XYZ file of C-alpha atoms in Angstrom:
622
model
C 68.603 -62.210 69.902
C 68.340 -58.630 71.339
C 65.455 -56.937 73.091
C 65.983 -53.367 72.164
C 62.126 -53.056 74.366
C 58.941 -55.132 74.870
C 57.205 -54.461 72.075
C 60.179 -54.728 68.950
C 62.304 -57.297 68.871
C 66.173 -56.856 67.145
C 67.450 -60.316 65.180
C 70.500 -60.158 63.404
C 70.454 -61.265 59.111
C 71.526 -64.924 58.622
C 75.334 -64.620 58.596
C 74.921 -64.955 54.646
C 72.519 -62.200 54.152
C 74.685 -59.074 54.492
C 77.078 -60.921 51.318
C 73.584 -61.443 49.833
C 72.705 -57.726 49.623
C 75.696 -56.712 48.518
C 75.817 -58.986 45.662
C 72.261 -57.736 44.805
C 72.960 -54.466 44.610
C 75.837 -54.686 42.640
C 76.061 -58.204 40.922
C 72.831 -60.180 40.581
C 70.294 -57.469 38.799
C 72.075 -54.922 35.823
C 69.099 -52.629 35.969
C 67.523 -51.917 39.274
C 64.206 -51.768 37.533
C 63.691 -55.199 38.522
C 63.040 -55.201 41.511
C 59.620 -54.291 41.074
C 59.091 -57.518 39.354
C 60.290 -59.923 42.391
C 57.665 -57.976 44.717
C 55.239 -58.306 42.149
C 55.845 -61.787 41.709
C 56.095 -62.922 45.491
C 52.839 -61.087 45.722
C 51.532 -63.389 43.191
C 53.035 -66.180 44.934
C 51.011 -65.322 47.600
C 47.927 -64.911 45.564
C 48.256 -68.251 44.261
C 49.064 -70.014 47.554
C 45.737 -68.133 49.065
C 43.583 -69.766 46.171
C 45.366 -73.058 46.375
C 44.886 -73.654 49.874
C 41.612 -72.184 49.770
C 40.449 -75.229 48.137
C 40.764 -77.407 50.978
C 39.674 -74.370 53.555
C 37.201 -71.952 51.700
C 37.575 -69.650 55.210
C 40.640 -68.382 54.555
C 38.809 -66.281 51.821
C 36.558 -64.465 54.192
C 35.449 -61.839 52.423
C 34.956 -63.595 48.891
C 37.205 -61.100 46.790
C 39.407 -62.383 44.705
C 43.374 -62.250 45.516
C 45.000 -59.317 44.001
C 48.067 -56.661 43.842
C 47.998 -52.803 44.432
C 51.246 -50.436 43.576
C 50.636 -47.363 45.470
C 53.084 -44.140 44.927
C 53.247 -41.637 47.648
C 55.227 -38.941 46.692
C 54.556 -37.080 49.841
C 56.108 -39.889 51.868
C 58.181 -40.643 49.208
C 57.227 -44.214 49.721
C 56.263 -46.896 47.409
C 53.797 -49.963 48.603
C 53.205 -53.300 46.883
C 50.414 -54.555 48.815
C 48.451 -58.029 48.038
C 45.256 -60.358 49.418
C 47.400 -63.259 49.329
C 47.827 -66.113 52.072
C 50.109 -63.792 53.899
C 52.922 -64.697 56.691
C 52.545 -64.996 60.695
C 55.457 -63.872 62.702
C 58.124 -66.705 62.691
C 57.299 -66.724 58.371
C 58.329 -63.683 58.566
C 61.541 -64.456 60.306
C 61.901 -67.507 58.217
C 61.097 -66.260 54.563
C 63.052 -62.565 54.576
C 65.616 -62.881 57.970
C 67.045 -65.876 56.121
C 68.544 -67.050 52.180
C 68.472 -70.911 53.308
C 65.111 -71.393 53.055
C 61.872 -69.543 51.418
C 58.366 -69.275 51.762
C 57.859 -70.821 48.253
C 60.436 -73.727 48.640
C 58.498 -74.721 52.203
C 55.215 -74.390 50.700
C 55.772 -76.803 47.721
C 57.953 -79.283 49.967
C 54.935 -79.815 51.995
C 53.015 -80.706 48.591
C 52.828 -84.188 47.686
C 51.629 -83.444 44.183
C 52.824 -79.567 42.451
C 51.953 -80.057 39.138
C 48.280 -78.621 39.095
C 46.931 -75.780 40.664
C 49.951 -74.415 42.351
C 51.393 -72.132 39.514
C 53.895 -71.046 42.395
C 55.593 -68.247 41.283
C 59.178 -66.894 43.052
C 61.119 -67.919 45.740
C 60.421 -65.715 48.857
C 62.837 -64.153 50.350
C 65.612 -63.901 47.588
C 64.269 -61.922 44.958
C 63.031 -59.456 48.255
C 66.435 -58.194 48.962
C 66.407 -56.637 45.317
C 64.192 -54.537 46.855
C 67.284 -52.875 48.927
C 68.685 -50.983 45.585
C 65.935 -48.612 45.289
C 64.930 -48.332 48.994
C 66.525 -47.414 52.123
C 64.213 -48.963 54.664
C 62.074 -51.788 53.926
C 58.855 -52.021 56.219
C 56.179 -55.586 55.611
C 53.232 -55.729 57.538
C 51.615 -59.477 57.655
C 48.495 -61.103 58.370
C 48.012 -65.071 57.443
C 44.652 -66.150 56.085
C 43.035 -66.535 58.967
C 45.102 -65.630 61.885
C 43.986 -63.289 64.311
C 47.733 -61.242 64.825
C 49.666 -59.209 62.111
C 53.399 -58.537 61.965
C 55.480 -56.400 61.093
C 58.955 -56.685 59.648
C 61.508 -53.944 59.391
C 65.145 -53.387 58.149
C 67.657 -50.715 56.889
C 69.831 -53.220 54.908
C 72.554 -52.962 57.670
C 73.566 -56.218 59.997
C 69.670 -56.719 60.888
C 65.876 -56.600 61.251
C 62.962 -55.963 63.748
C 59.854 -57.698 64.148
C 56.882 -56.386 66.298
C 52.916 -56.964 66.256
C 51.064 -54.913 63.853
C 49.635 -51.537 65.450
C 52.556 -50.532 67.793
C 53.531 -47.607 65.356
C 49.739 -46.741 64.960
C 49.963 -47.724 61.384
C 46.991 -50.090 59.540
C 47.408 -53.656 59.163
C 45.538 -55.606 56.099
C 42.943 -57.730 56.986
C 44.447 -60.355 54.484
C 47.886 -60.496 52.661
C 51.324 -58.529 52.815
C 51.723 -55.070 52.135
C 55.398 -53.857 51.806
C 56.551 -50.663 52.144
C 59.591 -49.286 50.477
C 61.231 -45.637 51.658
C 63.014 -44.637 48.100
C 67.115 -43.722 48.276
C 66.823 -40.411 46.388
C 67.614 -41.547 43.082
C 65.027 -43.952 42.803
C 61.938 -41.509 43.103
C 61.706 -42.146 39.263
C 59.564 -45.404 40.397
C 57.079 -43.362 42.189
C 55.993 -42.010 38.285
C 52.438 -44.021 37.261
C 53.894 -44.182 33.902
C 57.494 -45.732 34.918
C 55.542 -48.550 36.931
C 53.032 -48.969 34.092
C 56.069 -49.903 31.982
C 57.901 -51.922 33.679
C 54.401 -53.647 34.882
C 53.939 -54.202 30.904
C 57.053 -55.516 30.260
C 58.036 -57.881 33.181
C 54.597 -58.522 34.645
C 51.643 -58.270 32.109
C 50.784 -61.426 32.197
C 50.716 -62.615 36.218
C 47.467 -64.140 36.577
C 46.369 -61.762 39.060
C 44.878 -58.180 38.156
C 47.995 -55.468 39.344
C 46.101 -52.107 40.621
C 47.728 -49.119 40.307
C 46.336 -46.544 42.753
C 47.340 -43.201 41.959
C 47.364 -40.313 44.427
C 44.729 -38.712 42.465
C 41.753 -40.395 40.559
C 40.665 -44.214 40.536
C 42.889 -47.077 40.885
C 42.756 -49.229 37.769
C 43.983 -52.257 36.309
C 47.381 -52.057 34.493
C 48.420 -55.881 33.175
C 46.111 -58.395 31.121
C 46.065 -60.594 33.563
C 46.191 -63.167 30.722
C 49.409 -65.747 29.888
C 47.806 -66.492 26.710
C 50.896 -69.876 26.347
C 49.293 -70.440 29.616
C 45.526 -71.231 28.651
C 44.746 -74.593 26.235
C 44.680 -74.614 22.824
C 41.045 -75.624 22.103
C 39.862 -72.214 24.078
C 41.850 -70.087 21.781
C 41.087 -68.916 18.328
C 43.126 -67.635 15.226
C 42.499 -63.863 16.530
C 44.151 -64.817 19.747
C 46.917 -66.197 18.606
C 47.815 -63.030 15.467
C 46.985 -60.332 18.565
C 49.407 -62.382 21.010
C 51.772 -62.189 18.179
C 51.486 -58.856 17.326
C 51.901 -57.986 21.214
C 54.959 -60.221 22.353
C 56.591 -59.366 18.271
C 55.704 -55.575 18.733
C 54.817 -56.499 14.614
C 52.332 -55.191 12.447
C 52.343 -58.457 9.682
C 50.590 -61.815 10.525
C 52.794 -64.773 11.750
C 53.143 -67.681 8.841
C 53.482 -70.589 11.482
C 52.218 -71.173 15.336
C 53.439 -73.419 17.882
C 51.856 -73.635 21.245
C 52.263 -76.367 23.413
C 53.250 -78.137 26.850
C 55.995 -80.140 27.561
C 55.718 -82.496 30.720
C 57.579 -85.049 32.119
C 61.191 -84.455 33.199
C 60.941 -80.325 32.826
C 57.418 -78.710 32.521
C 57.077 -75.839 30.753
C 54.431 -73.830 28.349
C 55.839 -73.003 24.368
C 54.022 -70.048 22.185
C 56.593 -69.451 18.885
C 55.790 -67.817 16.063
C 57.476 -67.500 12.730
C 56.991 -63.711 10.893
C 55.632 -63.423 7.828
C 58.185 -60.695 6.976
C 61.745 -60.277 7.989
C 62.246 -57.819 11.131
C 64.997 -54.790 10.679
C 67.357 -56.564 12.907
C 67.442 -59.964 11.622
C 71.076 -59.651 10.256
C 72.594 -57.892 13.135
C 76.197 -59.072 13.820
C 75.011 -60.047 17.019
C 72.630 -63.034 15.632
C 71.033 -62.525 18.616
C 67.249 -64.354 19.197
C 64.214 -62.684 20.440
C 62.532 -65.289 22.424
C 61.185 -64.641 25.920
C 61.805 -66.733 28.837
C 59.627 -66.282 31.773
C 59.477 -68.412 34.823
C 55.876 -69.351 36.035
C 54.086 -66.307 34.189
C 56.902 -63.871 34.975
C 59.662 -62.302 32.717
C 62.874 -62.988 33.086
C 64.820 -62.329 29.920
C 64.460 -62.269 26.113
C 68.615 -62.938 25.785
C 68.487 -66.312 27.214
C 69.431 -67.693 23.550
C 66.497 -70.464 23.980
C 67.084 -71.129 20.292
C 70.066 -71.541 17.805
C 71.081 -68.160 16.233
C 69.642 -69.509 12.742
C 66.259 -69.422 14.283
C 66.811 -65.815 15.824
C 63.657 -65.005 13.466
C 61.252 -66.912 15.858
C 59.368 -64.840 18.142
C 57.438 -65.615 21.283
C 57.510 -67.499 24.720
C 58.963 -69.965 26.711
C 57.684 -70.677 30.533
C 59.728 -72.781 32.346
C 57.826 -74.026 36.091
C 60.541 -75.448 37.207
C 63.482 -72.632 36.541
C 64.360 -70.391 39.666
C 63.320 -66.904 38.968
C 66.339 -65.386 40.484
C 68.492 -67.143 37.155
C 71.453 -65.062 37.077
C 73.249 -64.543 33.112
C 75.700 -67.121 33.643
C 73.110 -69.810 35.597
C 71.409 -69.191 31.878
C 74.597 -69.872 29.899
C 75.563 -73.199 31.816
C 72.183 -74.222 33.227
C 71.589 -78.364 32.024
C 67.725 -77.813 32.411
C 67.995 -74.753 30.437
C 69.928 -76.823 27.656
C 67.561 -79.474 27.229
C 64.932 -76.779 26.826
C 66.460 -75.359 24.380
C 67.574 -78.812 22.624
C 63.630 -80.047 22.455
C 62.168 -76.934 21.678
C 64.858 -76.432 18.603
C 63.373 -79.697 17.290
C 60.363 -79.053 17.681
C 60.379 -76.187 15.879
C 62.460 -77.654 13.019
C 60.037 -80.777 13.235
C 56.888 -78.045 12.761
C 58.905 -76.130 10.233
C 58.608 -79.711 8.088
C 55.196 -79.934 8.635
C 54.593 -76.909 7.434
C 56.286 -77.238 4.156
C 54.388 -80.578 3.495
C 50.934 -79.283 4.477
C 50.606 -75.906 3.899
C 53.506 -74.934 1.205
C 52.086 -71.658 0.739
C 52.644 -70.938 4.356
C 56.611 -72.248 4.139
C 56.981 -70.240 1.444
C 56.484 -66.851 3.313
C 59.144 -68.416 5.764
C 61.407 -69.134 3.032
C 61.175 -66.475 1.060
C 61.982 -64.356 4.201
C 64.193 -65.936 6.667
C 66.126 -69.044 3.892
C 69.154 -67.046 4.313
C 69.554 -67.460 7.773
C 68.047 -70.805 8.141
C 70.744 -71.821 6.027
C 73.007 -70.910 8.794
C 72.231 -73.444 10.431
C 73.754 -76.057 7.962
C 77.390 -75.172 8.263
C 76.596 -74.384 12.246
C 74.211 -77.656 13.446
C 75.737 -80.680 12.321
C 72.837 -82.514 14.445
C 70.171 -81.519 12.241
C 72.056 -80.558 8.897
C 70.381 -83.701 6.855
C 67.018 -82.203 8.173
C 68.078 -78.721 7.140
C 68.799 -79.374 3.836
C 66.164 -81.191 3.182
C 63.805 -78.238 4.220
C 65.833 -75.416 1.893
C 64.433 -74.391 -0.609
C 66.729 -73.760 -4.272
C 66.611 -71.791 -7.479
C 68.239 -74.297 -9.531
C 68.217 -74.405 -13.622
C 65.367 -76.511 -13.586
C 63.229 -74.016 -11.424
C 62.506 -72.237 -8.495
C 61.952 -73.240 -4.836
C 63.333 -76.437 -5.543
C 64.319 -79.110 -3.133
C 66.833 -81.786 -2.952
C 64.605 -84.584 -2.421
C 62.786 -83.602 -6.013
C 66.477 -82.992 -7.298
C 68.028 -86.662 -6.049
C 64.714 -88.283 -7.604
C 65.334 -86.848 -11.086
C 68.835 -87.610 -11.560
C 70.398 -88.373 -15.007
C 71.625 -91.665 -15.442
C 75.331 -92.695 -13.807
C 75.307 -89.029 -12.018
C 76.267 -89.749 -8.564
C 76.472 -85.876 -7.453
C 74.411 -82.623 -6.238
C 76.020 -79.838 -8.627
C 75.748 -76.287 -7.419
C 77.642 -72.967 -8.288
C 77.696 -69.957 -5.823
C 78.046 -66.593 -7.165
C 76.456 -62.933 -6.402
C 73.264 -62.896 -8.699
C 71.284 -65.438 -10.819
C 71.834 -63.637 -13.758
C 75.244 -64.207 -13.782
C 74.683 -67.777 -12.471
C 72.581 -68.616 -15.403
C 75.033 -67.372 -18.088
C 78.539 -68.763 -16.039
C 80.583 -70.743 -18.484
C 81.165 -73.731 -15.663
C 76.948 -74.457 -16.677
C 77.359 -75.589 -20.129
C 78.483 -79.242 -19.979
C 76.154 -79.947 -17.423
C 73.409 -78.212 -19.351
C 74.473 -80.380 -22.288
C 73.401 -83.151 -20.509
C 70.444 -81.977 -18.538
C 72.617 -82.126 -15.379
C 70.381 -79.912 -12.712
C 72.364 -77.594 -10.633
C 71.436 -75.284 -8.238
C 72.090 -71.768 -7.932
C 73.074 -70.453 -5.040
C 73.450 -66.290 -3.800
C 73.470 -65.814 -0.424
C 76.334 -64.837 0.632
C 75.948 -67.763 3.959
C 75.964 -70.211 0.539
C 79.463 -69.413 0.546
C 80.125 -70.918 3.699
C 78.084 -73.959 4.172
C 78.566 -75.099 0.891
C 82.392 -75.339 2.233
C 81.581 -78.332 4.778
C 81.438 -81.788 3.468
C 77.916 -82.382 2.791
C 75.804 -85.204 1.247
C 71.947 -85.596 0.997
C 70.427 -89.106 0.588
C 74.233 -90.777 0.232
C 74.886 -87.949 -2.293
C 77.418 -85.522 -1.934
C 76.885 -81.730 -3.339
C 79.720 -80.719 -5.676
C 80.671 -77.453 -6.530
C 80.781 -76.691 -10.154
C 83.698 -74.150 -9.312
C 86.446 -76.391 -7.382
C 88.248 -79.452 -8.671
C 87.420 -82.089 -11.110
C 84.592 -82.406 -12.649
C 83.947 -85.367 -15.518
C 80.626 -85.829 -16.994
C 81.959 -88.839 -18.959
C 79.262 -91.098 -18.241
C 76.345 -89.346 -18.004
C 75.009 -89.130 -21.951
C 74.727 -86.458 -23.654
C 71.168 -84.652 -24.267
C 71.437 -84.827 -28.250
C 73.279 -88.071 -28.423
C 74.596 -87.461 -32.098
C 76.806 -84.750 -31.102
C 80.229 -86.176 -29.749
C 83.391 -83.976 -28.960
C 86.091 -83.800 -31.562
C 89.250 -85.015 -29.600
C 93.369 -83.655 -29.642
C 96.488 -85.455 -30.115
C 97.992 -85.113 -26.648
C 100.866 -83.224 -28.392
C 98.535 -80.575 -28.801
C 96.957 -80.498 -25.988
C 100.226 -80.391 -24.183
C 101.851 -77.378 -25.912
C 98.761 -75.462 -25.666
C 98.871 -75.846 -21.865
C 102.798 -75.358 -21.681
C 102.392 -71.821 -23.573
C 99.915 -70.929 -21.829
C 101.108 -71.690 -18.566
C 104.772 -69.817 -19.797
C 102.588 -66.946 -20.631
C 100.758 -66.413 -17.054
C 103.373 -67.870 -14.792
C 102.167 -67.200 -11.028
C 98.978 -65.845 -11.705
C 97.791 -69.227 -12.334
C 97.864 -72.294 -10.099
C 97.634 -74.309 -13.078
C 96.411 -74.889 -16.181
C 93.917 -77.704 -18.107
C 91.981 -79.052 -20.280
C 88.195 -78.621 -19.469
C 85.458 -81.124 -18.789
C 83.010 -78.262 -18.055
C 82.793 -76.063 -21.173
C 81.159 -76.656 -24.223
C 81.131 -73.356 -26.005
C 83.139 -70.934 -24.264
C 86.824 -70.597 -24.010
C 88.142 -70.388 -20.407
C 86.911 -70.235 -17.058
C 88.389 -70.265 -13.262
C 88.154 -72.928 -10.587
C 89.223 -73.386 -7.204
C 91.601 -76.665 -6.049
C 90.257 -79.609 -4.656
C 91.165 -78.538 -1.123
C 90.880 -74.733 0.320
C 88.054 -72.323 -0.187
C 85.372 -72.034 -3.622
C 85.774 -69.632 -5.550
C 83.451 -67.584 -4.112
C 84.266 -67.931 -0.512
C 87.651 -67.263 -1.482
C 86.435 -63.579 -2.848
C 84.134 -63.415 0.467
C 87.259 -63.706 2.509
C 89.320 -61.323 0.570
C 86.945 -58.675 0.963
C 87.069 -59.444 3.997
C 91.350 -59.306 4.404
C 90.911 -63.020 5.456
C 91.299 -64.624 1.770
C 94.514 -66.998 2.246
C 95.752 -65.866 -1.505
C 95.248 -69.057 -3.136
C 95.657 -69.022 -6.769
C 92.873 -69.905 -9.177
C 93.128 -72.992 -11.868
C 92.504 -71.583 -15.329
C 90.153 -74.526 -17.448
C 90.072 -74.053 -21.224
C 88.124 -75.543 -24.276
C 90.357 -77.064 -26.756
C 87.856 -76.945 -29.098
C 87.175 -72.915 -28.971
C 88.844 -71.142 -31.470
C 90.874 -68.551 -29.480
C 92.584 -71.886 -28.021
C 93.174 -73.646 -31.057
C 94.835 -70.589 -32.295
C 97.483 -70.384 -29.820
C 100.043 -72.848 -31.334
C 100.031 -70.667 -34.458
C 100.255 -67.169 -32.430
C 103.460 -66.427 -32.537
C 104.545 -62.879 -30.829
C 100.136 -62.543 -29.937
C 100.381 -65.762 -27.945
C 101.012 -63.884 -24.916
C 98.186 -61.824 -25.477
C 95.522 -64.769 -26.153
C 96.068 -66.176 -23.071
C 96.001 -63.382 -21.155
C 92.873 -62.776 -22.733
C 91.801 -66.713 -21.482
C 92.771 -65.385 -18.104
C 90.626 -61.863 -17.990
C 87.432 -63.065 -20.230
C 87.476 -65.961 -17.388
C 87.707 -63.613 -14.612
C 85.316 -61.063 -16.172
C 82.638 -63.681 -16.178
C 83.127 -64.180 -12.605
C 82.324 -61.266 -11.811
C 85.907 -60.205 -11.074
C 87.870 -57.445 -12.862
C 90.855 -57.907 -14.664
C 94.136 -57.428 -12.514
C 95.260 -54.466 -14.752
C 92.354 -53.147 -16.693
C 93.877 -50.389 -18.784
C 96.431 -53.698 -20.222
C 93.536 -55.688 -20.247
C 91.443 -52.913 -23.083
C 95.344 -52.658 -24.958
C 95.750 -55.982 -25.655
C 92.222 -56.606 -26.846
C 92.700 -53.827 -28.931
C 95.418 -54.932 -30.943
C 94.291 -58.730 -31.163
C 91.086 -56.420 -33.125
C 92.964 -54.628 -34.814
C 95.581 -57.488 -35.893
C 93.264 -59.946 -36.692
C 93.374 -63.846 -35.485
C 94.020 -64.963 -39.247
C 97.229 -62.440 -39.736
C 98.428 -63.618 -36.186
């Protein structure tokens, strides 16, 4: 230590402090904005520390107001001062909290506590988040008086290898009677933050809900309040009403509809922290941005820290609202987020319980699931292929239009099975329209087989996983075998006519000679009834439709569709007697199949020849 003269005293920064501002400057913090929120929230620290000790020593609050924060501008000066009534710091907390990184005023305060769970609400750690301060300004001056102390200090530093400390009154300045008022001299392009409406915004959006009312006193006019002063998550359910909850909504949302679902709770134990989700009633602009990114908040003890902390899986990006962690530092850089263990487990219990309440919901109030559903089904969906933890779960809360009805789920679909049907049939496509009239329907239909019809395009993809509800595994309709053999028929006196094999056989070899490598293969169908062809995917690769998906995409792998036909459709049985027109019939298998799809035929203007002269010829001339 240097005496530069009686009255100031020169210490140097803790050896680690110099790396410490550098990193702050141009590492820790992407906008500089936030600075104004660590001041703000070491203020409230303060605030809270005041009240907390107060308890035990009702003194310290000698003049009976309440602890608060002022923001005062002075352009003049160019100067901008965070001042609060907190506890405050004598000289050597001074030293200790902002000369030093190793320890803070916080972390001391709390290690001295035998229990922290109620009434502390501590919110920052001291003496970290400060240095932030050192983007915006180019001298730093904090004048100090404890609760209760007779002295105040004063603390001074340019950011270079150092600070001074003096008593309070040596440069003629005033000294609070209570509390910490910092002083920050603005590098000249930071005098934005010295506009009432830029700190009334960032107040709002990092800070509107610390306990403590934040003053803003202008250089003209009245100071007034500019935060609620309210962390709604904060307060216990049994104070709060309906209202509360839709305006909280509609403020942390920025939404105009009414949320379908509410969850607001506590979890203690291990991790404390507060929980206020909401699920929209209507689907947000964003909510299929490539991104996937979720919009919850997470604050740390009342203050904001983020809302790209991904506290939830992307298939719950529609949930809006809060998470306060008391036990998170507020300092939490983007990577401490990404690799954090406490932050996982959050985010582990709270997905849970979200997916527990979403379960709830659709048994008690189905009305209220169904505005969820109806808006957001897509993307829960998402989560099928994506969280093989909580798939079963998943599935059994989507919802289905199948061909027995709408919003249809597979519990009610496994308890009305037919009898010996052992599988969960489903066909993915681009409309229900075309769904409905698809060829692959009929011999299920025949039999009253239910199968559920599935258009968003994410069906594509998690219908592509192995899945099974209940020990029953979901089929697709358009890939592999399918044999309805032993479930009965629906009008039990109609039976299938059957083929010689010779028949059979040659019908498939001409056709096959006919299409060559346009066709995988071809066979005999256990899935039509009435009409003559359709397509199907292999047992192994992508459906049907997730093959198109990808192709669109130029990801398809190419694979080659298996063409199914009806040996008892006329066009078919009239291939062995074809002659020259064979070629043409099945071709015409091929592009009627492809057509009802949804899918052009390869050559269209070949495809409109040859059904013109199988018109104009005639099947019984052929």
């Amino acid at each position: 230590m240097t005496t530069v003269d009686p009255s100031v005293e020169t210490q140097p920064f803790q050896a680690e402090v110099s790396e410490l501002l550098h990193l702050m400057v141009h590492s820790v913090y992407s906008e500089t904005e936030i600075f104004l929120r660590e001041l703000i929230s070491n203020a409230s620290d303060a605030c809270d520390r005041l009240r907390y000790e107060a308890i035990a020593n009702p003194t310290l609050i000698g003049d009976g107001n309440a602890p608060k924060i002022r923001i005062i501008p002075n352009k003049k000066n160019n100067t901008l001062t965070i001042a609060d009534t907190g506890i405050g710091m004598d000289r050597q907390e001074l030293i200790d909290n902002l000369g030093t990184i190793a320890r803070s005023g916080t972390r001391s305060f709390v290690s001295r506590l035998k229990e922290a769970t109620d009434g502390t609400g501590l919110i920052g750690q001291f003496g970290v988040g400060f240095y932030s301060a050192f983007m915006v300004a180019e001298r730093i001056v904090v004048t100090s008086r404890r609760a209760g102390a007779e002295d105040a200090w004063t603390w001074a530093s340019s950011g270079g290898s150092g600070f001074e400390i003096a008593s309070a009154g040596t440069d003629g300045a005033p000294a609070p009677s209570r509390g910490t008022d910092i002083v920050l001299y603005l590098k000249a392009d930071a005098v934005k933050y010295l506009e009432p409406f830029e700190i009334e915004r960032i107040v709002r959006s990092y800070s509107d809900n610390i306990q403590f009312p934040i003053e803003l006193v202008p250089e003209e006019g009245e100071p007034r309040q500019i935060n609620s002063a309210s962390a709604l998550w904060q307060r216990p359910k049994s104070e709060l009403k309906p209202e509360d909850y839709a305006q909280a909504y509609k403020s942390l949302a920025g939404a105009f509809d009414e949320p379908a679902m509410t969850l607001h709770y506590r979890a203690e134990g291990r991790y404390s922290y507060a929980v206020l989700l909401f699920a929209p009633s209507a689907k947000p602009f964003d909510l299929f941005d490539p991104a996937r990114k979720g919009k919850v908040r997470l604050y740390v003890r009342r203050v904001f820290i983020t809302d790209d902390a991904e506290l939830l899986p992307a298939y719950l990006r529609f949930i809006r609202g809060v998470i306060d962690s008391e036990d998170l530092p507020l300092n939490i850089s983007r990577e401490m987020l990404q690799n954090n263990p406490q932050l996982a487990q959050i985010r582990k219990a709270v997905t849970t319980r979200v997916i527990s309440e979403l379960e709830a919901l659709a048994e008690k109030q189905p009305e209220s699931f169904a505005k969820i559903w109806d808006a957001f089904g897509s993307v829960i969906k998402e989560g099928i292929y994506e969280d093989l933890e909580r798939r079963e779960k998943l599935l059994a809360l989507s919802r289905f239009t199948t061909t027995a009805g709408e919003k249809r789920t597979l519990k009610q679909y496994v308890s009305e099975l037919k009898p010996n049907q052992t599988e969960i049939y489903f066909l993915v496509g681009d409309s229900i329209e075309r769904l409905k009239s698809n060829p692959k329907l009929e011999s299920a239909a025949a039999r009253g087989i239910e199968v559920l019809l599935l258009t968003d395009p994410v069906d594509a993809f998690w219908t592509s996983a192995p899945l099974d509800f209940e020990g029953k595994p979901l089929k697709s309709l358009s890939q592999g075998d399918v044999d309805f053999g032993l479930v009965p028929l629906l009008d039990d006196g109609k039976k299938q006519e059957t083929k010689p094999d010779a028949d059979e056989a040659m019908i498939i070899a001409v056709i096959k000679s006919n299409l060559g490598d346009r066709v995988s293969d071809v066979r005999a169908s256990q899935r039509l009834t009435s009409s003559a062809s359709c397509l199907v995917a292999g047992s192994h690769g992508p459906d049907r439709e997730l093959e198109r998906l990808l192709a669109r995409a130029n990801r398809g792998i190419g694979s080659k569709p298996i063409l199914e036909i009806n040996l008892h459709h006329p066009l078919v049985e009239a291939i062995p007697k074809a002659g020259e027109k064979a070629a043409d019939l099945s071709f015409l298998l091929l592009e009627q199949a492809q057509i009802l799809d949804g899918d052009l035929p390869e050559d269209p203007a070949a495809f409109a020849n040859r059904l013109n002269r199988l018109v104009a010829g005639g099947l019984s001339r052929a």
